Amino acid sequence: MATNRTFTMIKPDAFADGNSGAILKMIEEAGFKIKAMKTVRLTAEQAGKFYAVHKERPFYNDLCRYMSSGPIIAAILEKENAVADFRKLIGATNPANAEPGTIRKLFAKSIEANAIHGSDSDENAEIESRFFFSKLEEI
Ligand code: IDP
Ligand code: MG
């Protein structure tokens, strides 16, 4: 996958609260192009696979429950320096530490229900995109 891409999910809390439109507007206004997007609901097992890297963390089971608690929006985004710029746009994992104006500062409820996901590397952006979208070559 091109390295000018990242992967995002609008998480169940933000989706349920009707914040998807406002969040997508911020993403587009920050210069990201939406290359692919869909609404899905993960099973707890699928959420567990997506977050397998956190398997040993104390919050893992809660995280899987939360991420499968309702629909999410999964999307592939394109922009120069996409991964780093998107992490900046979403803000710190814990909204208490997120910069003003970031998506998590505006919409996150807690360190767990933090509104949005952003890949942390080009490599993970590709792995995570393939988790949700097939035929990446055609996107
Ligand atoms: P990130 O989403 O900012 O990359 P990660 O450390 O990769 O943060 O954690 C993945 C997700 O797990 C977070 O976005 C959040 O939903 C949840 N999480 C992370 N740390 C905690 C915690 O200490 N308590 C509860 N949930 C957490
Ligand atoms: Mg992460």
mmCIF file of C-alpha atoms and ligand atoms in Angstrom:
data_model
loop_
_atom_site.group_PDB
_atom_site.id
_atom_site.type_symbol
_atom_site.label_atom_id
_atom_site.label_comp_id
_atom_site.label_asym_id
_atom_site.label_seq_id
_atom_site.Cartn_x
_atom_site.Cartn_y
_atom_site.Cartn_z
ATOM 1 C CA MET A 1 0.000 0.000 0.000
ATOM 2 C CA ALA A 2 1.181 3.533 -0.665
ATOM 3 C CA THR A 3 2.969 5.049 2.328
ATOM 4 C CA ASN A 4 0.902 8.237 2.133
ATOM 5 C CA ARG A 5 -2.059 6.420 3.637
ATOM 6 C CA THR A 6 -3.390 5.674 7.078
ATOM 7 C CA PHE A 7 -6.265 3.703 8.523
ATOM 8 C CA THR A 8 -8.912 4.974 10.933
ATOM 9 C CA MET A 9 -11.982 3.786 12.812
ATOM 10 C CA ILE A 10 -14.674 6.014 14.270
ATOM 11 C CA LYS A 11 -15.265 4.016 17.435
ATOM 12 C CA PRO A 12 -18.644 2.879 18.857
ATOM 13 C CA ASP A 13 -19.057 5.755 21.332
ATOM 14 C CA ALA A 14 -18.572 8.456 18.697
ATOM 15 C CA PHE A 15 -20.715 6.609 16.166
ATOM 16 C CA ALA A 16 -23.566 6.085 18.655
ATOM 17 C CA ASP A 17 -23.458 9.716 19.773
ATOM 18 C CA GLY A 18 -23.938 10.958 16.202
ATOM 19 C CA ASN A 19 -20.463 12.471 15.983
ATOM 20 C CA SER A 20 -19.387 10.640 12.800
ATOM 21 C CA GLY A 21 -20.322 13.517 10.493
ATOM 22 C CA ALA A 22 -18.490 16.136 12.551
ATOM 23 C CA ILE A 23 -15.420 13.910 12.799
ATOM 24 C CA LEU A 24 -15.349 13.138 9.064
ATOM 25 C CA LYS A 25 -15.667 16.880 8.371
ATOM 26 C CA MET A 26 -12.606 17.567 10.536
ATOM 27 C CA ILE A 27 -10.699 14.807 8.736
ATOM 28 C CA GLU A 28 -11.519 16.198 5.287
ATOM 29 C CA GLU A 29 -10.838 19.786 6.327
ATOM 30 C CA ALA A 30 -7.413 18.676 7.548
ATOM 31 C CA GLY A 31 -6.650 17.592 3.977
ATOM 32 C CA PHE A 32 -7.235 13.830 4.140
ATOM 33 C CA LYS A 33 -8.976 12.160 1.186
ATOM 34 C CA ILE A 34 -11.301 9.284 2.016
ATOM 35 C CA LYS A 35 -10.206 6.420 -0.255
ATOM 36 C CA ALA A 36 -12.516 3.742 1.180
ATOM 37 C CA MET A 37 -15.076 3.729 3.963
ATOM 38 C CA LYS A 38 -17.646 1.389 5.469
ATOM 39 C CA THR A 39 -19.816 0.902 8.520
ATOM 40 C CA VAL A 40 -19.332 -2.443 10.257
ATOM 41 C CA ARG A 41 -19.950 -4.049 13.595
ATOM 42 C CA LEU A 42 -17.108 -6.214 14.863
ATOM 43 C CA THR A 43 -17.614 -9.333 16.930
ATOM 44 C CA ALA A 44 -15.622 -9.423 20.174
ATOM 45 C CA GLU A 45 -13.443 -12.053 18.526
ATOM 46 C CA GLN A 46 -12.694 -9.810 15.538
ATOM 47 C CA ALA A 47 -11.933 -6.892 17.860
ATOM 48 C CA GLY A 48 -9.578 -9.217 19.741
ATOM 49 C CA LYS A 49 -7.739 -10.026 16.527
ATOM 50 C CA PHE A 50 -7.476 -6.378 15.520
ATOM 51 C CA TYR A 51 -6.004 -5.435 18.918
ATOM 52 C CA ALA A 52 -3.979 -8.657 19.384
ATOM 53 C CA VAL A 53 -0.849 -6.592 20.083
ATOM 54 C CA HIS A 54 -2.513 -5.500 23.358
ATOM 55 C CA LYS A 55 -3.425 -9.060 24.428
ATOM 56 C CA GLU A 56 -1.361 -8.934 27.614
ATOM 57 C CA ARG A 57 -2.587 -5.497 28.700
ATOM 58 C CA PRO A 58 -5.044 -5.285 31.620
ATOM 59 C CA PHE A 59 -7.550 -3.351 29.500
ATOM 60 C CA TYR A 60 -7.629 -5.892 26.624
ATOM 61 C CA ASN A 61 -10.911 -7.677 27.469
ATOM 62 C CA ASP A 62 -12.733 -4.405 28.132
ATOM 63 C CA LEU A 63 -11.340 -2.994 24.901
ATOM 64 C CA CYS A 64 -12.661 -5.972 22.894
ATOM 65 C CA ARG A 65 -16.072 -5.630 24.547
ATOM 66 C CA TYR A 66 -16.177 -1.891 23.893
ATOM 67 C CA MET A 67 -15.031 -2.151 20.266
ATOM 68 C CA SER A 68 -17.736 -4.726 19.549
ATOM 69 C CA SER A 69 -20.477 -2.860 21.460
ATOM 70 C CA GLY A 70 -21.888 -1.151 18.350
ATOM 71 C CA PRO A 71 -21.195 -0.142 14.760
ATOM 72 C CA ILE A 72 -17.996 1.627 13.760
ATOM 73 C CA ILE A 73 -16.814 3.362 10.594
ATOM 74 C CA ALA A 74 -13.591 1.970 9.117
ATOM 75 C CA ALA A 75 -11.772 4.074 6.519
ATOM 76 C CA ILE A 76 -8.576 4.405 4.525
ATOM 77 C CA LEU A 77 -7.284 7.975 4.303
ATOM 78 C CA GLU A 78 -4.724 9.550 2.002
ATOM 79 C CA LYS A 79 -2.529 12.577 2.540
ATOM 80 C CA GLU A 80 1.170 13.340 2.459
ATOM 81 C CA ASN A 81 2.690 12.219 5.788
ATOM 82 C CA ALA A 82 -0.662 10.588 6.576
ATOM 83 C CA VAL A 83 0.245 8.482 9.620
ATOM 84 C CA ALA A 84 1.993 11.202 11.616
ATOM 85 C CA ASP A 85 -0.358 14.009 10.575
ATOM 86 C CA PHE A 86 -3.402 11.916 11.478
ATOM 87 C CA ARG A 87 -2.025 10.987 14.905
ATOM 88 C CA LYS A 88 -1.579 14.720 15.478
ATOM 89 C CA LEU A 89 -5.163 15.420 14.382
ATOM 90 C CA ILE A 90 -6.650 12.802 16.725
ATOM 91 C CA GLY A 91 -4.564 13.688 19.799
ATOM 92 C CA ALA A 92 -3.317 11.636 22.751
ATOM 93 C CA THR A 93 -4.869 8.273 23.692
ATOM 94 C CA ASN A 94 -6.109 9.744 26.974
ATOM 95 C CA PRO A 95 -8.343 12.728 26.136
ATOM 96 C CA ALA A 96 -7.199 14.366 29.365
ATOM 97 C CA ASN A 97 -3.773 14.707 27.719
ATOM 98 C CA ALA A 98 -5.010 15.537 24.214
ATOM 99 C CA GLU A 99 -4.212 18.940 22.715
ATOM 100 C CA PRO A 100 -7.107 21.418 22.374
ATOM 101 C CA GLY A 101 -8.800 21.149 18.983
ATOM 102 C CA THR A 102 -7.917 17.488 18.473
ATOM 103 C CA ILE A 103 -10.646 14.955 17.698
ATOM 104 C CA ARG A 104 -10.147 13.107 20.968
ATOM 105 C CA LYS A 105 -10.175 16.321 22.993
ATOM 106 C CA LEU A 106 -13.477 17.259 21.377
ATOM 107 C CA PHE A 107 -15.230 13.881 21.262
ATOM 108 C CA ALA A 108 -13.582 11.249 23.505
ATOM 109 C CA LYS A 109 -15.320 10.223 26.714
ATOM 110 C CA SER A 110 -12.459 8.375 28.394
ATOM 111 C CA ILE A 111 -9.084 6.751 27.750
ATOM 112 C CA GLU A 112 -10.992 3.695 26.499
ATOM 113 C CA ALA A 113 -13.964 5.281 24.725
ATOM 114 C CA ASN A 114 -11.717 7.720 22.888
ATOM 115 C CA ALA A 115 -13.777 8.252 19.743
ATOM 116 C CA ILE A 116 -11.249 7.348 17.053
ATOM 117 C CA HIS A 117 -8.368 5.108 16.010
ATOM 118 C CA GLY A 118 -5.336 6.063 13.933
ATOM 119 C CA SER A 119 -2.578 3.708 12.760
ATOM 120 C CA ASP A 120 0.812 4.226 14.398
ATOM 121 C CA SER A 121 3.041 3.306 11.409
ATOM 122 C CA ASP A 122 2.894 2.811 7.638
ATOM 123 C CA GLU A 123 3.275 -0.921 8.203
ATOM 124 C CA ASN A 124 0.341 -1.095 10.618
ATOM 125 C CA ALA A 125 -1.745 1.161 8.368
ATOM 126 C CA GLU A 126 -1.475 -1.495 5.679
ATOM 127 C CA ILE A 127 -2.121 -4.431 8.027
ATOM 128 C CA GLU A 128 -5.138 -2.683 9.569
ATOM 129 C CA SER A 129 -6.517 -1.628 6.158
ATOM 130 C CA ARG A 130 -6.320 -5.246 4.958
ATOM 131 C CA PHE A 131 -8.223 -6.321 8.065
ATOM 132 C CA PHE A 132 -11.276 -4.448 6.751
ATOM 133 C CA PHE A 133 -10.784 -4.028 3.004
ATOM 134 C CA SER A 134 -9.851 -6.559 0.339
ATOM 135 C CA LYS A 135 -8.282 -5.689 -3.021
ATOM 136 C CA LEU A 136 -6.293 -2.777 -1.565
ATOM 137 C CA GLU A 137 -4.477 -2.573 -4.902
ATOM 138 C CA GLU A 138 -7.723 -1.348 -6.486
ATOM 139 C CA ILE A 139 -8.406 1.320 -3.861
HETATM 140 P P1 IDP B 1 -3.873 4.549 20.503
HETATM 141 O O1 IDP B 1 -5.283 4.207 20.060
HETATM 142 O O2 IDP B 1 -3.742 5.998 20.881
HETATM 143 O O3 IDP B 1 -2.823 4.100 19.528
HETATM 144 P P2 IDP B 1 -3.103 2.274 22.138
HETATM 145 O O4 IDP B 1 -2.113 2.323 23.261
HETATM 146 O O5 IDP B 1 -2.684 1.600 20.877
HETATM 147 O O6 IDP B 1 -3.607 3.757 21.873
HETATM 148 O O7 IDP B 1 -4.406 1.547 22.725
HETATM 149 C C1 IDP B 1 -5.427 1.083 21.861
HETATM 150 C C2 IDP B 1 -6.763 1.470 22.448
HETATM 151 O O8 IDP B 1 -6.933 0.784 23.694
HETATM 152 C C3 IDP B 1 -6.906 2.947 22.839
HETATM 153 O O9 IDP B 1 -7.225 3.777 21.752
HETATM 154 C C4 IDP B 1 -8.005 2.888 23.867
HETATM 155 O O10 IDP B 1 -9.296 2.721 23.263
HETATM 156 C C5 IDP B 1 -7.634 1.609 24.616
HETATM 157 N N1 IDP B 1 -6.752 1.881 25.761
HETATM 158 C C6 IDP B 1 -5.443 2.225 25.736
HETATM 159 N N2 IDP B 1 -4.940 2.388 26.981
HETATM 160 C C7 IDP B 1 -5.959 2.123 27.827
HETATM 161 C C8 IDP B 1 -6.076 2.129 29.268
HETATM 162 O O11 IDP B 1 -5.125 2.399 30.010
HETATM 163 N N3 IDP B 1 -7.318 1.815 29.768
HETATM 164 C C9 IDP B 1 -8.395 1.504 28.986
HETATM 165 N N4 IDP B 1 -8.309 1.493 27.633
HETATM 166 C C10 IDP B 1 -7.127 1.806 27.061
HETATM 167 MG MG MG B 2 -2.310 2.168 18.915
#
